[in-house]
Amino acid sequence: MFVSHLFATEGGLFDINATLPLMAIQVVVLTYLLNSLFFKPVGKVVEKREEFVRGNITEAKKKLAEVEKLEADLQNQLLEARSEAAQIVNEAEKDSEKLYKEAIELANSEANTSKENARLEIENQTSSAREQLSQQADALSELIVNRLIHQT
Amino acid sequence: MNLSYFFTNFAELEVGQHLYWQIGNISIHGQVFLTSWILLGALLVFISLGTKKMENDPKGLQNLLEFLWDYIRDLARTQIGEKVYRDWMPFIGTLFLFVFVSNWGGALIPWRLIKLPSGELGAPTADINTTIALALLVSLSYFYAGLSNKGWRYFEYYVHPTPIMLPFKILEDFTKPLSLSFRLFGNILADELVVSVLVFLVPLVLPIPVMFLGLFTSAIQALIFATLAAYYIGEAVEEHH
């Protein structure tokens, strides 16, 4: 009885009638309605935003890569400049050393020549003084001799 | 004792009673259409409000709708695949929304307060006609998806990986709509019956956890229906290598 009631033509849990195709049509209509009211507009907005975000991310990545390249470039330049500076300092040090040495050499040689000159002068003067002395001695001896002779 | 009478009028439940509308010489279940129109109308109003003024920075309702859209897209994309999910997303989403709104509307709105001359208002998905209609639409969809995507090569699916599978695959075409429709129908009807019976027997506290369980079941059933529909379509458009 229960089962027969379930499948009864009028009423029952399993009473299948024109509700079925009409409901199917209703669902198809609902699909089109929701597509134009919900899925299309929301999808457009969401996908536009996703596109926008994706574009931003790629752009940011590109910029980051550029920045990294520039940074590496700068680093290179810095290293180069540093080594150049070190070289310049080195060269300058060498130059100054050379100049110092040259100056010392020059001073030494100058001192040597003036010493030599002084020595020669001294020698000259000594010899001339000696000559003078011997002359004077000669004159004095002559004088002495003369006096001795005249007294006698 | 009349067993049929006992079952149909148990707990003042009117199981298997319908409000018949006669159009010409065909008759339809009026209560199913009444509730579905109310619920779908509410859904459409809700969606129209949310999409009225779409902005790039989503606010309020738009946020919720975008979440829903994203959820449905993920569901369709994982089941159907990257290539054709766009074509089927509105259908899968409509199935999900229809079943979800029907289930929750049937469970949350106190329809029993509205007296009908015959039958009672309830979830449209608790009527076998609705669930069979949905399941047949799913069947038509996956056939259409397979044939439109792969042409006659769609039928290779029936002998894949071996021709031994042929009878089972053919059988599947019948069991798919059968299981889809009866699972949804059975779950929702059983949930309504359990709540009604418990309300009749113990009209205090006890029905409340069962009602919550019913809400949970309703949501899960909507998800299962949409996921399976998407899976069947995905299976039909999948390329075998």
Short mmCIF file of C-alpha atoms in Angstrom, two decimals:
data_model
loop_
_atom_site.label_atom_id
_atom_site.label_comp_id
_atom_site.label_asym_id
_atom_site.label_seq_id
_atom_site.Cartn_x
_atom_site.Cartn_y
_atom_site.Cartn_z
CA MET A 1 0.00 0.00 0.00
CA PHE A 2 2.78 2.34 0.97
CA VAL A 3 4.74 1.59 -2.15
CA SER A 4 1.68 1.85 -4.35
CA HIS A 5 0.98 5.21 -2.82
CA LEU A 6 4.52 6.35 -3.57
CA PHE A 7 4.06 5.60 -7.24
CA ALA A 8 0.47 6.73 -7.47
CA THR A 9 -0.40 8.69 -10.57
CA GLU A 10 -1.89 11.45 -8.49
CA GLY A 11 0.39 12.33 -5.62
CA GLY A 12 3.24 10.37 -4.08
CA LEU A 13 6.92 10.99 -3.62
CA PHE A 14 7.84 9.75 -7.08
CA ASP A 15 5.12 11.55 -8.96
CA ILE A 16 6.89 12.56 -12.14
CA ASN A 17 4.94 14.87 -14.42
CA ALA A 18 5.30 18.03 -16.49
CA THR A 19 7.10 19.66 -13.54
CA LEU A 20 10.26 17.96 -14.80
CA PRO A 21 10.61 19.52 -18.29
CA LEU A 22 9.31 22.87 -17.06
CA MET A 23 11.89 22.87 -14.26
CA ALA A 24 14.60 21.95 -16.77
CA ILE A 25 13.56 24.89 -18.96
CA GLN A 26 13.53 27.12 -15.90
CA VAL A 27 17.09 26.06 -15.01
CA VAL A 28 18.29 26.69 -18.57
CA VAL A 29 16.70 30.16 -18.50
CA LEU A 30 18.31 30.73 -15.11
CA THR A 31 21.68 29.74 -16.58
CA TYR A 32 21.36 32.42 -19.27
CA LEU A 33 20.12 34.99 -16.74
CA LEU A 34 22.95 34.28 -14.30
CA ASN A 35 25.47 34.27 -17.14
CA SER A 36 24.53 37.77 -18.23
CA LEU A 37 23.81 39.13 -14.73
CA PHE A 38 26.53 37.47 -12.70
CA PHE A 39 29.22 35.41 -14.42
CA LYS A 40 30.03 37.78 -17.28
CA PRO A 41 30.15 41.11 -15.40
CA VAL A 42 31.90 39.73 -12.30
CA GLY A 43 34.31 37.74 -14.47
CA LYS A 44 35.14 40.86 -16.46
CA VAL A 45 35.94 42.86 -13.33
CA VAL A 46 37.90 40.06 -11.64
CA GLU A 47 39.89 39.19 -14.76
CA LYS A 48 40.62 42.84 -15.49
CA ARG A 49 41.99 43.19 -11.98
CA GLU A 50 43.99 39.98 -12.28
CA GLU A 51 45.42 41.24 -15.56
CA PHE A 52 46.26 44.54 -13.91
CA VAL A 53 47.95 42.84 -10.96
CA ARG A 54 49.84 40.45 -13.23
CA GLY A 55 50.99 43.38 -15.38
CA ASN A 56 52.14 45.25 -12.31
CA ILE A 57 54.04 42.24 -11.03
CA THR A 58 55.86 41.68 -14.33
CA GLU A 59 56.63 45.38 -14.56
CA ALA A 60 57.93 45.41 -11.02
CA LYS A 61 60.04 42.34 -11.76
CA LYS A 62 61.44 44.03 -14.84
CA LYS A 63 62.25 47.13 -12.84
CA LEU A 64 63.83 45.09 -10.09
CA ALA A 65 66.04 43.32 -12.63
CA GLU A 66 67.01 46.70 -14.05
CA VAL A 67 67.82 48.00 -10.59
CA GLU A 68 69.92 44.93 -9.87
CA LYS A 69 71.79 45.39 -13.13
CA LEU A 70 72.43 49.05 -12.34
CA GLU A 71 73.58 48.13 -8.86
CA ALA A 72 76.01 45.57 -10.23
CA ASP A 73 77.20 48.17 -12.72
CA LEU A 74 77.77 50.68 -9.98
CA GLN A 75 79.56 48.09 -7.90
CA ASN A 76 81.83 47.39 -10.85
CA GLN A 77 82.46 51.06 -11.38
CA LEU A 78 83.20 51.51 -7.73
CA LEU A 79 85.69 48.65 -7.76
CA GLU A 80 87.32 50.05 -10.87
CA ALA A 81 87.53 53.51 -9.37
CA ARG A 82 89.01 52.09 -6.21
CA SER A 83 91.71 50.16 -8.03
CA GLU A 84 92.41 53.21 -10.16
CA ALA A 85 92.73 55.36 -7.08
CA ALA A 86 95.06 52.84 -5.49
CA GLN A 87 97.16 52.86 -8.65
CA ILE A 88 97.29 56.65 -8.67
CA VAL A 89 98.30 56.73 -5.03
CA ASN A 90 100.95 54.13 -5.73
CA GLU A 91 102.32 56.05 -8.65
CA ALA A 92 102.35 59.29 -6.72
CA GLU A 93 104.19 57.60 -3.89
CA LYS A 94 106.77 56.25 -6.32
CA ASP A 95 107.11 59.65 -7.96
CA SER A 96 107.61 61.45 -4.69
CA GLU A 97 110.16 58.89 -3.62
CA LYS A 98 111.99 59.36 -6.87
CA LEU A 99 111.90 63.12 -6.47
CA TYR A 100 113.14 62.81 -2.90
CA LYS A 101 116.00 60.61 -3.95
CA GLU A 102 116.91 62.97 -6.77
CA ALA A 103 116.83 65.95 -4.47
CA ILE A 104 119.05 64.20 -1.96
CA GLU A 105 121.47 63.19 -4.69
CA LEU A 106 121.57 66.72 -6.04
CA ALA A 107 122.17 68.15 -2.57
CA ASN A 108 124.90 65.61 -1.93
CA SER A 109 126.69 66.36 -5.13
CA GLU A 110 126.38 70.07 -4.53
CA ALA A 111 127.80 69.69 -1.07
CA ASN A 112 130.64 67.60 -2.45
CA THR A 113 131.60 70.18 -5.07
CA SER A 114 131.50 73.02 -2.58
CA LYS A 115 133.62 70.93 -0.19
CA GLU A 116 136.10 70.28 -2.97
CA ASN A 117 136.18 73.94 -3.88
CA ALA A 118 136.79 74.90 -0.27
CA ARG A 119 139.55 72.36 -0.01
CA LEU A 120 141.26 73.70 -3.17
CA GLU A 121 140.99 77.26 -1.85
CA ILE A 122 142.44 76.25 1.46
CA GLU A 123 145.28 74.48 -0.31
CA ASN A 124 145.91 77.52 -2.49
CA GLN A 125 145.89 79.84 0.42
CA THR A 126 148.15 77.55 2.44
CA SER A 127 150.69 77.37 -0.38
CA SER A 128 150.55 81.11 -0.97
CA ALA A 129 150.95 81.72 2.77
CA ARG A 130 153.89 79.35 2.85
CA GLU A 131 155.48 81.15 -0.07
CA GLN A 132 154.95 84.45 1.64
CA LEU A 133 156.42 83.11 4.80
CA SER A 134 159.48 81.76 3.04
CA GLN A 135 159.91 85.10 1.28
CA GLN A 136 159.64 86.97 4.52
CA ALA A 137 162.07 84.52 6.10
CA ASP A 138 164.44 85.11 3.21
CA ALA A 139 164.12 88.88 3.65
CA LEU A 140 164.64 88.65 7.38
CA SER A 141 167.66 86.42 7.03
CA GLU A 142 169.10 88.83 4.49
CA LEU A 143 168.46 91.66 6.91
CA ILE A 144 170.13 89.82 9.73
CA VAL A 145 173.06 88.93 7.59
CA ASN A 146 173.38 92.51 6.42
CA ARG A 147 173.38 93.87 9.95
CA LEU A 148 175.94 91.39 11.07
CA ILE A 149 178.20 92.33 8.23
CA HIS A 150 177.81 96.07 8.79
CA GLN A 151 178.61 95.86 12.50
CA THR A 152 181.89 94.29 12.06
CA MET B 1 -4.39 0.32 10.35
CA ASN B 2 -3.86 2.00 7.05
CA LEU B 3 -0.09 1.96 6.64
CA SER B 4 -0.15 4.38 3.75
CA TYR B 5 -2.21 6.84 5.71
CA PHE B 6 0.13 6.46 8.68
CA PHE B 7 3.19 7.26 6.64
CA THR B 8 1.76 10.08 4.66
CA ASN B 9 0.16 11.82 7.60
CA PHE B 10 2.72 10.94 10.22
CA ALA B 11 3.61 13.93 12.35
CA GLU B 12 1.19 15.95 10.29
CA LEU B 13 3.68 15.53 7.51
CA GLU B 14 2.27 15.66 4.06
CA VAL B 15 4.72 13.42 2.32
CA GLY B 16 4.07 12.97 -1.35
CA GLN B 17 1.21 15.44 -1.42
CA HIS B 18 1.33 18.14 -4.00
CA LEU B 19 -0.38 21.36 -4.89
CA TYR B 20 -1.49 20.59 -8.42
CA TRP B 21 -1.74 23.26 -11.04
CA GLN B 22 -3.63 22.31 -14.15
CA ILE B 23 -2.46 23.93 -17.39
CA GLY B 24 -4.43 22.62 -20.30
CA ASN B 25 -4.27 18.88 -19.83
CA ILE B 26 -0.88 18.80 -18.10
CA SER B 27 -0.51 19.07 -14.35
CA ILE B 28 2.50 20.39 -12.46
CA HIS B 29 3.56 20.63 -8.83
CA GLY B 30 2.72 24.21 -7.94
CA GLN B 31 4.52 24.27 -4.58
CA VAL B 32 7.86 23.48 -6.27
CA PHE B 33 7.50 26.39 -8.67
CA LEU B 34 6.25 28.76 -5.97
CA THR B 35 9.27 28.19 -3.71
CA SER B 36 11.72 28.12 -6.62
CA TRP B 37 10.38 31.44 -7.93
CA ILE B 38 10.64 33.06 -4.50
CA LEU B 39 14.18 31.73 -3.90
CA LEU B 40 15.48 32.37 -7.41
CA GLY B 41 13.89 35.82 -7.39
CA ALA B 42 15.72 36.57 -4.14
CA LEU B 43 18.95 35.23 -5.68
CA LEU B 44 18.56 37.37 -8.79
CA VAL B 45 17.75 40.47 -6.73
CA PHE B 46 20.77 39.79 -4.55
CA ILE B 47 23.03 39.39 -7.58
CA SER B 48 21.60 42.44 -9.35
CA LEU B 49 22.23 44.54 -6.25
CA GLY B 50 25.77 43.24 -5.96
CA THR B 51 26.68 43.82 -9.61
CA LYS B 52 24.85 47.12 -10.04
CA LYS B 53 27.88 49.28 -9.46
CA MET B 54 31.03 47.28 -10.05
CA GLU B 55 34.24 48.89 -8.93
CA ASN B 56 37.87 47.98 -9.24
CA ASP B 57 38.17 48.03 -5.47
CA PRO B 58 35.37 45.67 -4.45
CA LYS B 59 33.13 46.69 -1.55
CA GLY B 60 30.39 44.89 0.38
CA LEU B 61 28.18 42.71 -1.78
CA GLN B 62 30.55 42.87 -4.73
CA ASN B 63 33.22 41.33 -2.53
CA LEU B 64 30.96 38.43 -1.64
CA LEU B 65 29.93 37.90 -5.26
CA GLU B 66 33.54 37.97 -6.41
CA PHE B 67 34.39 35.39 -3.76
CA LEU B 68 31.52 33.24 -5.01
CA TRP B 69 32.64 33.69 -8.61
CA ASP B 70 36.19 32.73 -7.72
CA TYR B 71 34.96 29.67 -5.81
CA ILE B 72 32.89 28.50 -8.79
CA ARG B 73 35.75 29.18 -11.19
CA ASP B 74 38.12 27.10 -9.06
CA LEU B 75 35.56 24.30 -8.92
CA ALA B 76 35.04 24.34 -12.69
CA ARG B 77 38.71 24.73 -13.48
CA THR B 78 39.92 21.86 -11.30
CA GLN B 79 37.25 19.46 -12.62
CA ILE B 80 36.94 20.46 -16.28
CA GLY B 81 40.47 21.62 -17.00
CA GLU B 82 42.07 24.82 -18.20
CA LYS B 83 40.98 24.49 -21.82
CA VAL B 84 37.19 24.57 -21.81
CA TYR B 85 36.19 25.45 -18.25
CA ARG B 86 35.16 28.95 -19.34
CA ASP B 87 32.34 27.58 -21.52
CA TRP B 88 30.89 25.52 -18.69
CA MET B 89 31.48 27.77 -15.73
CA PRO B 90 28.05 29.49 -15.97
CA PHE B 91 26.26 26.14 -16.11
CA ILE B 92 28.22 24.65 -13.20
CA GLY B 93 27.77 27.87 -11.24
CA THR B 94 24.04 27.91 -11.95
CA LEU B 95 23.69 24.32 -10.78
CA PHE B 96 25.61 25.13 -7.61
CA LEU B 97 23.65 28.30 -6.89
CA PHE B 98 20.29 26.73 -7.73
CA VAL B 99 20.85 23.68 -5.53
CA PHE B 100 22.43 25.70 -2.74
CA VAL B 101 19.72 28.37 -2.68
CA SER B 102 16.99 25.73 -2.91
CA ASN B 103 18.46 23.60 -0.12
CA TRP B 104 19.18 26.45 2.26
CA GLY B 105 15.97 28.25 1.40
CA GLY B 106 14.05 25.08 2.15
CA ALA B 107 15.87 24.62 5.45
CA LEU B 108 16.00 28.21 6.70
CA ILE B 109 12.62 29.72 5.75
CA PRO B 110 9.67 28.56 7.88
CA TRP B 111 7.53 27.62 4.89
CA ARG B 112 5.12 25.65 7.07
CA LEU B 113 3.66 28.89 8.36
CA ILE B 114 2.15 29.36 4.90
CA LYS B 115 -0.80 27.01 4.54
CA LEU B 116 -1.55 25.61 1.13
CA PRO B 117 -4.79 23.88 0.14
CA SER B 118 -2.76 20.75 -0.54
CA GLY B 119 0.87 19.76 0.03
CA GLU B 120 3.33 22.15 1.62
CA LEU B 121 6.06 24.50 0.58
CA GLY B 122 9.62 23.28 0.97
CA ALA B 123 12.94 22.97 -0.75
CA PRO B 124 12.37 22.63 -4.53
CA THR B 125 15.18 20.06 -4.51
CA ALA B 126 13.09 17.79 -2.27
CA ASP B 127 10.90 17.10 -5.30
CA ILE B 128 12.04 14.28 -7.57
CA ASN B 129 11.07 16.23 -10.70
CA THR B 130 13.51 19.00 -9.94
CA THR B 131 16.45 16.70 -9.24
CA ILE B 132 15.77 14.56 -12.31
CA ALA B 133 15.53 17.72 -14.42
CA LEU B 134 18.91 18.88 -13.10
CA ALA B 135 20.51 15.47 -13.57
CA LEU B 136 19.21 15.14 -17.15
CA LEU B 137 20.55 18.59 -17.94
CA VAL B 138 23.93 17.41 -16.66
CA SER B 139 23.72 14.31 -18.88
CA LEU B 140 22.85 16.39 -21.94
CA SER B 141 25.66 18.78 -21.07
CA TYR B 142 28.39 16.22 -20.89
CA PHE B 143 27.27 14.58 -24.11
CA TYR B 144 27.19 17.97 -25.79
CA ALA B 145 30.57 18.91 -24.29
CA GLY B 146 32.18 15.69 -25.47
CA LEU B 147 30.68 15.78 -28.97
CA SER B 148 31.33 19.47 -29.57
CA ASN B 149 34.92 19.23 -28.35
CA LYS B 150 36.02 15.95 -29.88
CA GLY B 151 33.38 15.14 -32.50
CA TRP B 152 32.87 11.43 -33.10
CA ARG B 153 36.13 10.74 -31.31
CA TYR B 154 34.09 11.27 -28.14
CA PHE B 155 32.98 7.67 -28.41
CA GLU B 156 36.56 6.49 -28.05
CA TYR B 157 35.93 7.17 -24.40
CA TYR B 158 33.62 4.14 -24.32
CA VAL B 159 36.35 1.74 -25.37
CA HIS B 160 39.08 3.35 -23.36
CA PRO B 161 41.36 1.77 -22.22
CA THR B 162 39.92 -1.54 -23.53
CA PRO B 163 36.70 -2.48 -25.39
CA ILE B 164 35.78 -4.61 -22.37
CA MET B 165 34.76 -1.36 -20.70
CA LEU B 166 32.02 -0.69 -23.29
CA PRO B 167 29.04 -2.16 -21.39
CA PHE B 168 30.15 -0.53 -18.15
CA LYS B 169 30.59 2.85 -19.77
CA ILE B 170 27.16 2.60 -21.37
CA LEU B 171 25.70 1.59 -18.01
CA GLU B 172 27.40 4.61 -16.49
CA ASP B 173 25.43 6.95 -18.74
CA PHE B 174 22.30 5.71 -16.99
CA THR B 175 23.68 5.49 -13.47
CA LYS B 176 25.15 9.00 -13.57
CA PRO B 177 21.82 10.87 -13.78
CA LEU B 178 20.16 8.29 -11.57
CA SER B 179 22.70 8.68 -8.77
CA LEU B 180 22.85 12.47 -9.17
CA SER B 181 19.09 12.92 -8.91
CA PHE B 182 18.44 10.39 -6.17
CA ARG B 183 21.33 11.51 -3.98
CA LEU B 184 20.13 15.11 -3.97
CA PHE B 185 16.46 14.20 -3.67
CA GLY B 186 17.07 11.65 -0.92
CA ASN B 187 19.34 13.82 1.17
CA ILE B 188 17.13 16.90 1.10
CA LEU B 189 13.87 15.03 1.59
CA ALA B 190 15.35 12.97 4.42
CA ASP B 191 16.67 16.10 6.07
CA GLU B 192 13.25 17.77 5.87
CA LEU B 193 11.54 14.65 7.20
CA VAL B 194 13.96 14.20 10.10
CA VAL B 195 13.57 17.82 11.16
CA SER B 196 9.77 17.66 10.86
CA VAL B 197 9.51 14.42 12.78
CA LEU B 198 11.81 15.67 15.53
CA VAL B 199 9.92 18.94 15.77
CA PHE B 200 6.71 16.96 16.13
CA LEU B 201 8.11 14.52 18.73
CA VAL B 202 10.37 16.83 20.77
CA PRO B 203 9.54 20.41 19.96
CA LEU B 204 12.37 21.73 22.17
CA VAL B 205 16.15 22.07 21.72
CA LEU B 206 16.70 18.63 20.20
CA PRO B 207 15.81 19.58 16.59
CA ILE B 208 18.30 22.46 16.62
CA PRO B 209 21.53 20.45 16.18
CA VAL B 210 19.75 18.36 13.56
CA MET B 211 18.77 21.58 11.78
CA PHE B 212 22.39 22.69 11.78
CA LEU B 213 23.40 19.30 10.48
CA GLY B 214 20.74 19.79 7.81
CA LEU B 215 22.27 23.11 6.78
CA PHE B 216 25.64 21.42 6.55
CA THR B 217 24.23 18.57 4.46
CA SER B 218 22.45 21.04 2.21
CA ALA B 219 25.64 22.96 1.47
CA ILE B 220 27.60 19.76 0.94
CA GLN B 221 24.95 18.39 -1.43
CA ALA B 222 25.11 21.55 -3.54
CA LEU B 223 28.89 21.25 -3.70
CA ILE B 224 28.71 17.53 -4.53
CA PHE B 225 26.17 18.08 -7.29
CA ALA B 226 28.14 20.88 -8.92
CA THR B 227 31.46 19.05 -8.52
CA LEU B 228 30.12 15.82 -10.02
CA ALA B 229 28.50 17.68 -12.91
CA ALA B 230 31.80 19.43 -13.60
CA TYR B 231 33.66 16.13 -13.27
CA TYR B 232 31.40 14.41 -15.80
CA ILE B 233 31.89 17.26 -18.27
CA GLY B 234 35.63 17.19 -17.62
CA GLU B 235 35.67 13.43 -18.23
CA ALA B 236 33.85 13.92 -21.54
CA VAL B 237 36.21 16.60 -22.87
CA GLU B 238 39.40 14.99 -21.57
CA GLU B 239 41.87 13.96 -24.27
CA HIS B 240 43.12 10.36 -24.04
CA HIS B 241 46.61 9.69 -25.21
#
